[in-house]
Amino acid sequence: MSSKQGAGVPRRRALFLATAVAFLAAGCGTSSDSSSGGPVTVKAMDYFTAEPQRGAVDDLLRTCGRTTGVKVEHQSVANPQLMPKVLQQLSSHTLPDLLMLDNPALPQIAETGALTELSSAGVDLDGYYPSILSAGTYEKKVYGLAPGVNSVALFYNKDLLAAAHVEPPRTWAELTAAAKKLTKGDRYGFAMSADNDGEGAWQFLPFLWSRGGDLDTLDSAPSVAALDLVSGLVEQGLMSKSAVTWAQSDANDQFAAGKAAMMINGPWQFPGLDTRKDLKYGVAQIPVPTAGDTLKVPLGGEVWTVPRTDEAHQRAAAKVLACLNTPAHQLSFAKKVGYVPSRRAAAERLGDEDPRMAPFVSEVATAKSRTETVGTRYPAIATAVESALQSALSGAASPQQAMKSAQAKASKSD
């Protein structure tokens, strides 16, 4: 999740349902192509408009087009415009043949009946982490497949931790203790995004889930305890109150400038951090409540889907999708863009080759899809979680009060 995800989705819920009815009433969408007997042209659409993702996907699609004998036309639409465009195409039955979606958006498109179930299309689903297959699943059927995934981990400044005689924390108690030793002057011990634009909930979920909280009961004791930890870091002056306005890129800027000794962030930050020659950083797993607890992080990344068009285009698109997900292609793509391959064997190889990626690889086995239990309700629940973060970290409400209010807001999405 290297950019804003899911913003504005709840407001489009009614439109999704309306277009679903129209789609099902009119039948499957169609995709234009010549019937001259030449290669089928597959239109692929994603939201990778920036490098290195844009170039990596373009190269991979071109390679798979040659391998499968399919002509691939690739279009990238800026992330904020992708879902409105998908909705428009869904309504007019002009969806592309190969469509990339942010994984939390998949249930909302799958429920319209617009996507092809992948196993029936002949796409091999063996060798994948169950958590990754779950991210592309709707009502027990896999409609989306990710060539790679990402999540968040703990970044730490090696020099600052060494000077303070601090080891990378492994538990919540160690995190607080380390942050206290590392907070000095205008430097905070810890930083994370707690904004209300999609990334705050994403960064908070490892704490909520690892403590035993869930998205169905935000006001449960484990969920409140997770918010108490994060708000306590602000209350003690170990994390800036400005975190409520920070995106992940802002937290990264603080870390890169030496104004935060540790942060929660993702591997997409590696290229920028690597330009700071004076910065020596390491990556570790996010601390868990107590030693021995299982870390559960949200699974980020995008899934490729095959919309229902016609048999020839669906078959061709499925071949390209299968090609995108060969172990070799997954590994190559992951190295270029800082992702973890979806196939376990390829992911483990990446972890062996790049120590910085090893924590992310380790997390995938127990990672959770944000929509796994709540489905299409996730965007509204995430908004409620971020409201709780804003209230608690600003001091406007206690963690318990903030989560009680969040649960009330989330319940309205049922």
CSV table of C-alpha atoms in Angstrom, one decimal:
chain,number,residue,atom,x,y,z
A,1,MET,CA,0.0,0.0,0.0
A,2,SER,CA,2.3,2.7,-1.2
A,3,SER,CA,-0.3,5.3,-1.8
A,4,LYS,CA,-3.8,6.3,-0.6
A,5,GLN,CA,-6.2,3.4,-0.7
A,6,GLY,CA,-9.9,3.2,-0.5
A,7,ALA,CA,-10.6,6.9,0.0
A,8,GLY,CA,-14.2,7.8,-0.7
A,9,VAL,CA,-15.4,4.3,-1.2
A,10,PRO,CA,-18.3,4.4,1.2
A,11,ARG,CA,-19.9,7.2,-0.7
A,12,ARG,CA,-19.9,5.1,-3.8
A,13,ARG,CA,-21.6,2.1,-2.2
A,14,ALA,CA,-25.0,2.9,-3.6
A,15,LEU,CA,-23.6,3.5,-7.0
A,16,PHE,CA,-21.8,0.1,-6.9
A,17,LEU,CA,-25.1,-1.6,-6.2
A,18,ALA,CA,-27.0,0.3,-8.9
A,19,THR,CA,-24.4,-0.6,-11.5
A,20,ALA,CA,-24.4,-4.2,-10.3
A,21,VAL,CA,-28.1,-4.5,-11.0
A,22,ALA,CA,-27.7,-2.9,-14.4
A,23,PHE,CA,-24.8,-5.2,-15.2
A,24,LEU,CA,-26.6,-8.4,-14.3
A,25,ALA,CA,-29.7,-7.3,-16.1
A,26,ALA,CA,-27.9,-6.5,-19.3
A,27,GLY,CA,-25.6,-9.6,-19.2
A,28,CYS,CA,-21.8,-9.8,-19.4
A,29,GLY,CA,-19.7,-6.9,-20.7
A,30,THR,CA,-18.1,-7.0,-24.1
A,31,SER,CA,-14.6,-6.1,-25.3
A,32,SER,CA,-14.0,-4.9,-28.8
A,33,ASP,CA,-11.5,-6.9,-30.9
A,34,SER,CA,-11.1,-7.9,-34.5
A,35,SER,CA,-12.4,-11.3,-35.6
A,36,SER,CA,-9.9,-11.7,-38.4
A,37,GLY,CA,-8.3,-14.7,-36.8
A,38,GLY,CA,-5.2,-12.8,-35.7
A,39,PRO,CA,-3.9,-12.5,-32.1
A,40,VAL,CA,-6.5,-11.6,-29.5
A,41,THR,CA,-5.9,-8.1,-28.1
A,42,VAL,CA,-6.2,-7.9,-24.3
A,43,LYS,CA,-6.7,-4.5,-22.7
A,44,ALA,CA,-5.1,-4.2,-19.3
A,45,MET,CA,-5.7,-1.4,-16.8
A,46,ASP,CA,-4.0,-0.5,-13.5
A,47,TYR,CA,-3.3,2.5,-11.3
A,48,PHE,CA,0.5,2.4,-11.5
A,49,THR,CA,1.3,5.8,-13.0
A,50,ALA,CA,4.6,6.3,-11.2
A,51,GLU,CA,7.9,4.5,-11.4
A,52,PRO,CA,9.2,1.9,-10.8
A,53,GLN,CA,5.8,0.2,-10.7
A,54,ARG,CA,4.7,1.6,-14.1
A,55,GLY,CA,7.7,0.4,-16.0
A,56,ALA,CA,7.9,-2.9,-14.2
A,57,VAL,CA,4.3,-3.8,-15.0
A,58,ASP,CA,4.6,-2.6,-18.6
A,59,ASP,CA,7.7,-4.8,-19.1
A,60,LEU,CA,6.0,-7.8,-17.5
A,61,LEU,CA,2.8,-7.4,-19.6
A,62,ARG,CA,4.9,-7.0,-22.8
A,63,THR,CA,6.9,-10.1,-21.9
A,64,CYS,CA,3.8,-12.2,-21.1
A,65,GLY,CA,2.1,-11.0,-24.3
A,66,ARG,CA,5.0,-12.4,-26.3
A,67,THR,CA,5.0,-15.6,-24.2
A,68,THR,CA,1.3,-16.3,-24.6
A,69,GLY,CA,0.8,-15.0,-28.1
A,70,VAL,CA,-1.6,-12.3,-26.9
A,71,LYS,CA,-1.4,-8.7,-27.9
A,72,VAL,CA,-1.6,-6.6,-24.7
A,73,GLU,CA,-2.6,-2.9,-24.6
A,74,HIS,CA,-1.7,-1.4,-21.2
A,75,GLN,CA,-3.4,1.7,-19.7
A,76,SER,CA,-2.6,3.2,-16.3
A,77,VAL,CA,-5.1,5.5,-14.6
A,78,ALA,CA,-4.1,7.5,-11.5
A,79,ASN,CA,-5.3,5.8,-8.3
A,80,PRO,CA,-8.0,8.4,-7.4
A,81,GLN,CA,-9.6,8.1,-10.8
A,82,LEU,CA,-9.4,4.3,-11.2
A,83,MET,CA,-12.5,3.3,-9.3
A,84,PRO,CA,-14.7,6.0,-10.8
A,85,LYS,CA,-13.6,4.8,-14.2
A,86,VAL,CA,-14.2,1.1,-13.3
A,87,LEU,CA,-17.7,2.1,-12.2
A,88,GLN,CA,-18.4,3.9,-15.4
A,89,GLN,CA,-17.1,0.9,-17.5
A,90,LEU,CA,-19.1,-1.5,-15.4
A,91,SER,CA,-22.2,0.4,-16.1
A,92,SER,CA,-21.5,0.7,-19.9
A,93,HIS,CA,-20.2,-3.0,-20.1
A,94,THR,CA,-16.8,-1.8,-21.3
A,95,LEU,CA,-14.5,-3.2,-18.6
A,96,PRO,CA,-11.0,-4.1,-19.7
A,97,ASP,CA,-10.0,-7.7,-20.2
A,98,LEU,CA,-7.4,-7.6,-17.4
A,99,LEU,CA,-8.2,-5.3,-14.5
A,100,MET,CA,-6.0,-4.5,-11.5
A,101,LEU,CA,-7.7,-3.5,-8.2
A,102,ASP,CA,-6.5,-2.6,-4.8
A,103,ASN,CA,-7.3,-5.7,-2.9
A,104,PRO,CA,-9.9,-4.2,-0.5
A,105,ALA,CA,-11.9,-3.1,-3.5
A,106,LEU,CA,-12.2,-6.6,-5.0
A,107,PRO,CA,-15.3,-7.7,-3.0
A,108,GLN,CA,-17.2,-4.6,-4.2
A,109,ILE,CA,-16.6,-5.5,-7.8
A,110,ALA,CA,-16.9,-9.2,-7.4
A,111,GLU,CA,-20.4,-8.9,-5.8
A,112,THR,CA,-21.7,-7.4,-9.1
A,113,GLY,CA,-20.9,-10.6,-10.9
A,114,ALA,CA,-18.5,-8.8,-13.2
A,115,LEU,CA,-15.4,-11.0,-12.6
A,116,THR,CA,-14.4,-14.4,-13.7
A,117,GLU,CA,-13.6,-17.1,-11.1
A,118,LEU,CA,-10.0,-17.9,-11.7
A,119,SER,CA,-9.8,-21.6,-11.1
A,120,SER,CA,-12.6,-22.2,-13.6
A,121,ALA,CA,-10.5,-20.0,-16.1
A,122,GLY,CA,-7.6,-22.4,-15.8
A,123,VAL,CA,-5.4,-20.2,-13.5
A,124,ASP,CA,-3.2,-22.3,-11.2
A,125,LEU,CA,-3.7,-21.4,-7.6
A,126,ASP,CA,-1.1,-23.8,-6.0
A,127,GLY,CA,1.9,-22.6,-4.0
A,128,TYR,CA,0.4,-19.3,-2.8
A,129,TYR,CA,0.2,-18.1,0.8
A,130,PRO,CA,-3.4,-18.7,2.0
A,131,SER,CA,-3.5,-15.1,3.2
A,132,ILE,CA,-2.8,-13.8,-0.3
A,133,LEU,CA,-5.5,-16.0,-1.9
A,134,SER,CA,-7.8,-14.7,0.8
A,135,ALA,CA,-7.2,-11.2,-0.4
A,136,GLY,CA,-8.5,-12.1,-3.8
A,137,THR,CA,-11.5,-14.1,-2.6
A,138,TYR,CA,-15.1,-13.3,-2.5
A,139,GLU,CA,-17.7,-15.7,-1.1
A,140,LYS,CA,-15.1,-18.6,-1.1
A,141,LYS,CA,-14.1,-18.1,-4.8
A,142,VAL,CA,-10.9,-16.6,-6.0
A,143,TYR,CA,-11.4,-13.7,-8.4
A,144,GLY,CA,-8.1,-11.9,-8.0
A,145,LEU,CA,-4.5,-12.8,-7.9
A,146,ALA,CA,-1.5,-10.7,-6.8
A,147,PRO,CA,1.9,-11.1,-8.4
A,148,GLY,CA,3.3,-9.5,-5.2
A,149,VAL,CA,2.1,-8.0,-1.9
A,150,ASN,CA,3.4,-5.6,0.7
A,151,SER,CA,2.8,-4.6,4.2
A,152,VAL,CA,4.5,-2.6,7.0
A,153,ALA,CA,7.3,-3.2,9.4
A,154,LEU,CA,9.5,-1.4,11.9
A,155,PHE,CA,12.2,0.8,10.4
A,156,TYR,CA,15.0,1.9,12.8
A,157,ASN,CA,18.0,4.2,12.7
A,158,LYS,CA,21.0,2.0,13.5
A,159,ASP,CA,23.2,4.8,14.7
A,160,LEU,CA,20.7,6.3,17.0
A,161,LEU,CA,19.8,3.0,18.5
A,162,ALA,CA,23.4,2.1,19.0
A,163,ALA,CA,24.2,5.4,20.7
A,164,ALA,CA,21.3,4.9,23.1
A,165,HIS,CA,22.3,1.2,23.6
A,166,VAL,CA,18.9,0.1,22.4
A,167,GLU,CA,18.0,-3.0,20.5
A,168,PRO,CA,15.1,-3.1,18.0
A,169,PRO,CA,12.0,-3.6,20.2
A,170,ARG,CA,10.1,-6.9,20.0
A,171,THR,CA,7.2,-6.2,22.4
A,172,TRP,CA,5.0,-3.3,23.2
A,173,ALA,CA,6.8,-2.7,26.5
A,174,GLU,CA,10.2,-2.7,24.7
A,175,LEU,CA,8.8,-0.3,22.1
A,176,THR,CA,7.7,2.2,24.8
A,177,ALA,CA,11.0,1.8,26.6
A,178,ALA,CA,13.1,2.2,23.5
A,179,ALA,CA,11.1,5.3,22.4
A,180,LYS,CA,11.7,6.9,25.8
A,181,LYS,CA,15.5,6.5,25.4
A,182,LEU,CA,15.5,7.7,21.8
A,183,THR,CA,13.3,10.8,22.3
A,184,LYS,CA,15.6,13.8,22.7
A,185,GLY,CA,15.2,17.5,21.8
A,186,ASP,CA,13.2,17.7,18.6
A,187,ARG,CA,13.6,14.0,17.8
A,188,TYR,CA,10.8,11.6,18.7
A,189,GLY,CA,11.5,8.0,19.4
A,190,PHE,CA,8.7,6.7,17.2
A,191,ALA,CA,6.6,7.8,14.2
A,192,MET,CA,3.7,6.4,12.2
A,193,SER,CA,0.8,7.7,10.1
A,194,ALA,CA,-2.4,8.2,12.0
A,195,ASP,CA,-4.2,10.2,9.3
A,196,ASN,CA,-7.9,10.0,8.3
A,197,ASP,CA,-7.2,9.3,4.6
A,198,GLY,CA,-6.7,5.5,4.5
A,199,GLU,CA,-3.2,5.1,5.7
A,200,GLY,CA,-4.0,5.6,9.4
A,201,ALA,CA,-6.1,2.5,9.7
A,202,TRP,CA,-3.7,0.5,7.6
A,203,GLN,CA,-0.8,1.3,10.0
A,204,PHE,CA,-2.9,0.8,13.2
A,205,LEU,CA,-4.2,-2.7,12.2
A,206,PRO,CA,-1.0,-4.6,13.2
A,207,PHE,CA,-1.4,-3.3,16.8
A,208,LEU,CA,-5.2,-4.1,16.9
A,209,TRP,CA,-5.0,-7.5,15.3
A,210,SER,CA,-1.9,-8.7,17.2
A,211,ARG,CA,-3.6,-7.8,20.5
A,212,GLY,CA,-6.6,-9.9,19.5
A,213,GLY,CA,-8.9,-7.2,18.3
A,214,ASP,CA,-11.1,-7.4,15.3
A,215,LEU,CA,-12.9,-5.2,12.9
A,216,ASP,CA,-16.4,-6.4,14.0
A,217,THR,CA,-16.0,-5.3,17.6
A,218,LEU,CA,-13.9,-2.1,17.7
A,219,ASP,CA,-14.9,-1.4,21.3
A,220,SER,CA,-13.6,-4.7,22.6
A,221,ALA,CA,-10.9,-4.7,25.3
A,222,PRO,CA,-8.1,-5.8,22.9
A,223,SER,CA,-9.0,-3.1,20.4
A,224,VAL,CA,-9.1,-0.4,23.1
A,225,ALA,CA,-5.7,-1.7,24.4
A,226,ALA,CA,-4.2,-1.2,21.0
A,227,LEU,CA,-5.4,2.3,20.8
A,228,ASP,CA,-4.2,2.9,24.4
A,229,LEU,CA,-0.7,1.9,23.3
A,230,VAL,CA,-0.5,4.3,20.4
A,231,SER,CA,-2.2,7.2,22.1
A,232,GLY,CA,0.1,6.7,25.1
A,233,LEU,CA,3.1,7.2,22.9
A,234,VAL,CA,1.7,10.6,22.0
A,235,GLU,CA,0.7,11.4,25.6
A,236,GLN,CA,4.2,10.7,26.8
A,237,GLY,CA,5.8,12.8,24.2
A,238,LEU,CA,7.4,9.9,22.4
A,239,MET,CA,5.5,10.4,19.1
A,240,SER,CA,4.4,13.7,17.6
A,241,LYS,CA,0.8,14.8,17.8
A,242,SER,CA,1.2,15.7,14.2
A,243,ALA,CA,0.9,12.0,13.3
A,244,VAL,CA,-2.8,12.6,12.9
A,245,THR,CA,-2.0,14.6,9.8
A,246,TRP,CA,0.9,12.5,8.5
A,247,ALA,CA,0.6,10.2,5.6
A,248,GLN,CA,3.2,7.4,5.4
A,249,SER,CA,5.4,9.6,3.2
A,250,ASP,CA,5.4,12.2,6.0
A,251,ALA,CA,6.4,9.7,8.6
A,252,ASN,CA,9.2,8.7,6.3
A,253,ASP,CA,10.4,12.2,5.9
A,254,GLN,CA,10.6,12.6,9.6
A,255,PHE,CA,12.7,9.4,9.8
A,256,ALA,CA,14.9,10.3,6.9
A,257,ALA,CA,15.6,13.7,8.5
A,258,GLY,CA,16.6,12.1,11.8
A,259,LYS,CA,13.6,13.5,13.6
A,260,ALA,CA,12.2,10.1,14.4
A,261,ALA,CA,14.4,7.2,15.5
A,262,MET,CA,11.9,4.5,14.5
A,263,MET,CA,8.8,4.3,12.3
A,264,ILE,CA,6.2,2.0,10.8
A,265,ASN,CA,6.4,2.0,7.0
A,266,GLY,CA,6.8,-0.2,4.0
A,267,PRO,CA,9.4,-1.3,1.5
A,268,TRP,CA,8.3,1.2,-1.1
A,269,GLN,CA,10.4,3.7,1.0
A,270,PHE,CA,13.7,1.9,0.3
A,271,PRO,CA,14.6,3.9,-2.8
A,272,GLY,CA,14.2,7.3,-1.2
A,273,LEU,CA,15.9,6.2,2.0
A,274,ASP,CA,18.8,4.8,0.1
A,275,THR,CA,19.6,8.2,-1.3
A,276,ARG,CA,20.4,9.4,2.2
A,277,LYS,CA,24.1,8.3,2.4
A,278,ASP,CA,24.3,9.4,6.0
A,279,LEU,CA,21.4,7.2,7.0
A,280,LYS,CA,22.0,3.7,8.2
A,281,TYR,CA,18.7,1.9,8.8
A,282,GLY,CA,17.5,-1.5,9.5
A,283,VAL,CA,14.1,-3.2,9.3
A,284,ALA,CA,12.5,-5.5,11.9
A,285,GLN,CA,9.0,-6.9,12.6
A,286,ILE,CA,6.5,-4.7,14.3
A,287,PRO,CA,6.5,-5.3,18.1
A,288,VAL,CA,3.8,-7.6,19.5
A,289,PRO,CA,2.0,-7.2,22.8
A,290,THR,CA,4.0,-9.8,24.6
A,291,ALA,CA,6.9,-12.2,23.7
A,292,GLY,CA,5.5,-15.2,21.7
A,293,ASP,CA,2.4,-13.4,20.4
A,294,THR,CA,1.7,-13.8,16.7
A,295,LEU,CA,2.2,-10.7,14.6
A,296,LYS,CA,-0.7,-10.0,12.2
A,297,VAL,CA,-0.3,-7.3,9.7
A,298,PRO,CA,-2.7,-6.1,6.9
A,299,LEU,CA,-1.9,-7.5,3.5
A,300,GLY,CA,-1.3,-4.7,1.0
A,301,GLY,CA,-0.9,-4.8,-2.7
A,302,GLU,CA,-3.1,-5.2,-5.8
A,303,VAL,CA,-4.9,-8.1,-7.4
A,304,TRP,CA,-5.3,-8.7,-11.1
A,305,THR,CA,-8.7,-9.8,-12.2
A,306,VAL,CA,-10.3,-11.1,-15.4
A,307,PRO,CA,-13.6,-9.3,-16.0
A,308,ARG,CA,-16.4,-11.2,-17.8
A,309,THR,CA,-16.3,-10.2,-21.4
A,310,ASP,CA,-16.4,-13.0,-24.0
A,311,GLU,CA,-14.8,-16.5,-24.0
A,312,ALA,CA,-11.9,-15.6,-26.3
A,313,HIS,CA,-10.9,-12.5,-24.3
A,314,GLN,CA,-11.4,-14.2,-20.9
A,315,ARG,CA,-9.2,-17.2,-22.1
A,316,ALA,CA,-6.5,-14.9,-23.4
A,317,ALA,CA,-6.6,-12.6,-20.3
A,318,ALA,CA,-6.3,-15.7,-18.0
A,319,LYS,CA,-3.2,-16.8,-19.9
A,320,VAL,CA,-1.6,-13.5,-19.4
A,321,LEU,CA,-2.6,-13.5,-15.7
A,322,ALA,CA,-1.0,-16.9,-15.3
A,323,CYS,CA,2.1,-15.7,-16.9
A,324,LEU,CA,2.4,-12.7,-14.6
A,325,ASN,CA,2.4,-15.1,-11.7
A,326,THR,CA,5.1,-17.5,-12.6
A,327,PRO,CA,7.7,-17.8,-9.8
A,328,ALA,CA,10.4,-16.2,-12.0
A,329,HIS,CA,8.2,-13.2,-13.0
A,330,GLN,CA,7.0,-12.7,-9.4
A,331,LEU,CA,10.5,-12.6,-8.1
A,332,SER,CA,11.7,-10.2,-10.8
A,333,PHE,CA,8.7,-7.9,-10.2
A,334,ALA,CA,9.2,-8.0,-6.4
A,335,LYS,CA,12.8,-6.9,-6.7
A,336,LYS,CA,12.0,-4.0,-8.9
A,337,VAL,CA,9.1,-2.5,-6.8
A,338,GLY,CA,9.8,-3.7,-3.2
A,339,TYR,CA,7.1,-6.3,-3.0
A,340,VAL,CA,7.0,-9.9,-1.6
A,341,PRO,CA,6.2,-12.6,-4.2
A,342,SER,CA,2.8,-14.3,-3.6
A,343,ARG,CA,4.2,-17.8,-4.1
A,344,ARG,CA,5.8,-19.0,-0.9
A,345,ALA,CA,9.0,-20.5,-2.6
A,346,ALA,CA,9.7,-17.3,-4.5
A,347,ALA,CA,9.1,-15.1,-1.4
A,348,GLU,CA,11.5,-17.2,0.7
A,349,ARG,CA,14.1,-16.9,-1.9
A,350,LEU,CA,13.7,-13.1,-1.9
A,351,GLY,CA,14.1,-13.1,1.9
A,352,ASP,CA,17.3,-15.0,1.6
A,353,GLU,CA,18.7,-12.6,-1.0
A,354,ASP,CA,17.7,-9.3,0.6
A,355,PRO,CA,17.9,-9.1,4.5
A,356,ARG,CA,15.8,-5.9,4.4
A,357,MET,CA,12.9,-7.8,2.9
A,358,ALA,CA,13.2,-10.8,5.3
A,359,PRO,CA,10.8,-9.2,8.0
A,360,PHE,CA,8.2,-8.6,5.3
A,361,VAL,CA,8.5,-12.1,4.0
A,362,SER,CA,8.1,-13.5,7.5
A,363,GLU,CA,4.9,-11.4,8.1
A,364,VAL,CA,3.1,-12.7,5.0
A,365,ALA,CA,2.4,-16.2,6.5
A,366,THR,CA,0.2,-14.6,9.2
A,367,ALA,CA,-0.9,-11.5,7.4
A,368,LYS,CA,-4.6,-10.8,7.1
A,369,SER,CA,-6.8,-9.5,4.3
A,370,ARG,CA,-8.6,-6.4,5.4
A,371,THR,CA,-11.8,-7.6,3.9
A,372,GLU,CA,-11.5,-11.2,5.0
A,373,THR,CA,-14.2,-11.0,7.7
A,374,VAL,CA,-16.0,-7.8,6.9
A,375,GLY,CA,-16.1,-7.8,3.1
A,376,THR,CA,-17.5,-4.7,1.5
A,377,ARG,CA,-17.9,-3.1,4.9
A,378,TYR,CA,-14.2,-2.5,5.3
A,379,PRO,CA,-14.0,1.1,3.9
A,380,ALA,CA,-16.6,2.3,6.4
A,381,ILE,CA,-15.0,0.5,9.3
A,382,ALA,CA,-11.5,1.9,8.3
A,383,THR,CA,-13.0,5.4,8.4
A,384,ALA,CA,-14.4,4.7,11.9
A,385,VAL,CA,-11.0,3.4,13.1
A,386,GLU,CA,-9.3,6.5,11.8
A,387,SER,CA,-11.9,8.7,13.6
A,388,ALA,CA,-10.9,6.9,16.8
A,389,LEU,CA,-7.2,7.5,16.1
A,390,GLN,CA,-7.9,11.2,15.5
A,391,SER,CA,-9.9,11.6,18.7
A,392,ALA,CA,-7.6,9.6,21.0
A,393,LEU,CA,-4.3,11.0,19.7
A,394,SER,CA,-5.5,14.6,19.9
A,395,GLY,CA,-6.7,14.1,23.4
A,396,ALA,CA,-10.4,14.7,22.5
A,397,ALA,CA,-11.5,11.3,23.9
A,398,SER,CA,-10.1,8.5,25.8
A,399,PRO,CA,-9.2,5.3,23.9
A,400,GLN,CA,-12.3,3.6,25.3
A,401,GLN,CA,-14.6,6.5,24.4
A,402,ALA,CA,-13.0,6.8,20.9
A,403,MET,CA,-13.4,3.1,20.2
A,404,LYS,CA,-17.0,3.0,21.5
A,405,SER,CA,-17.8,5.8,19.1
A,406,ALA,CA,-16.0,4.1,16.3
A,407,GLN,CA,-18.0,0.9,16.8
A,408,ALA,CA,-21.2,2.9,16.7
A,409,LYS,CA,-20.1,4.5,13.3
A,410,ALA,CA,-19.0,1.1,11.9
A,411,SER,CA,-22.3,-0.5,12.9
A,412,LYS,CA,-24.2,1.9,10.6
A,413,SER,CA,-22.4,0.1,7.6
A,414,ASP,CA,-24.0,-3.2,8.5
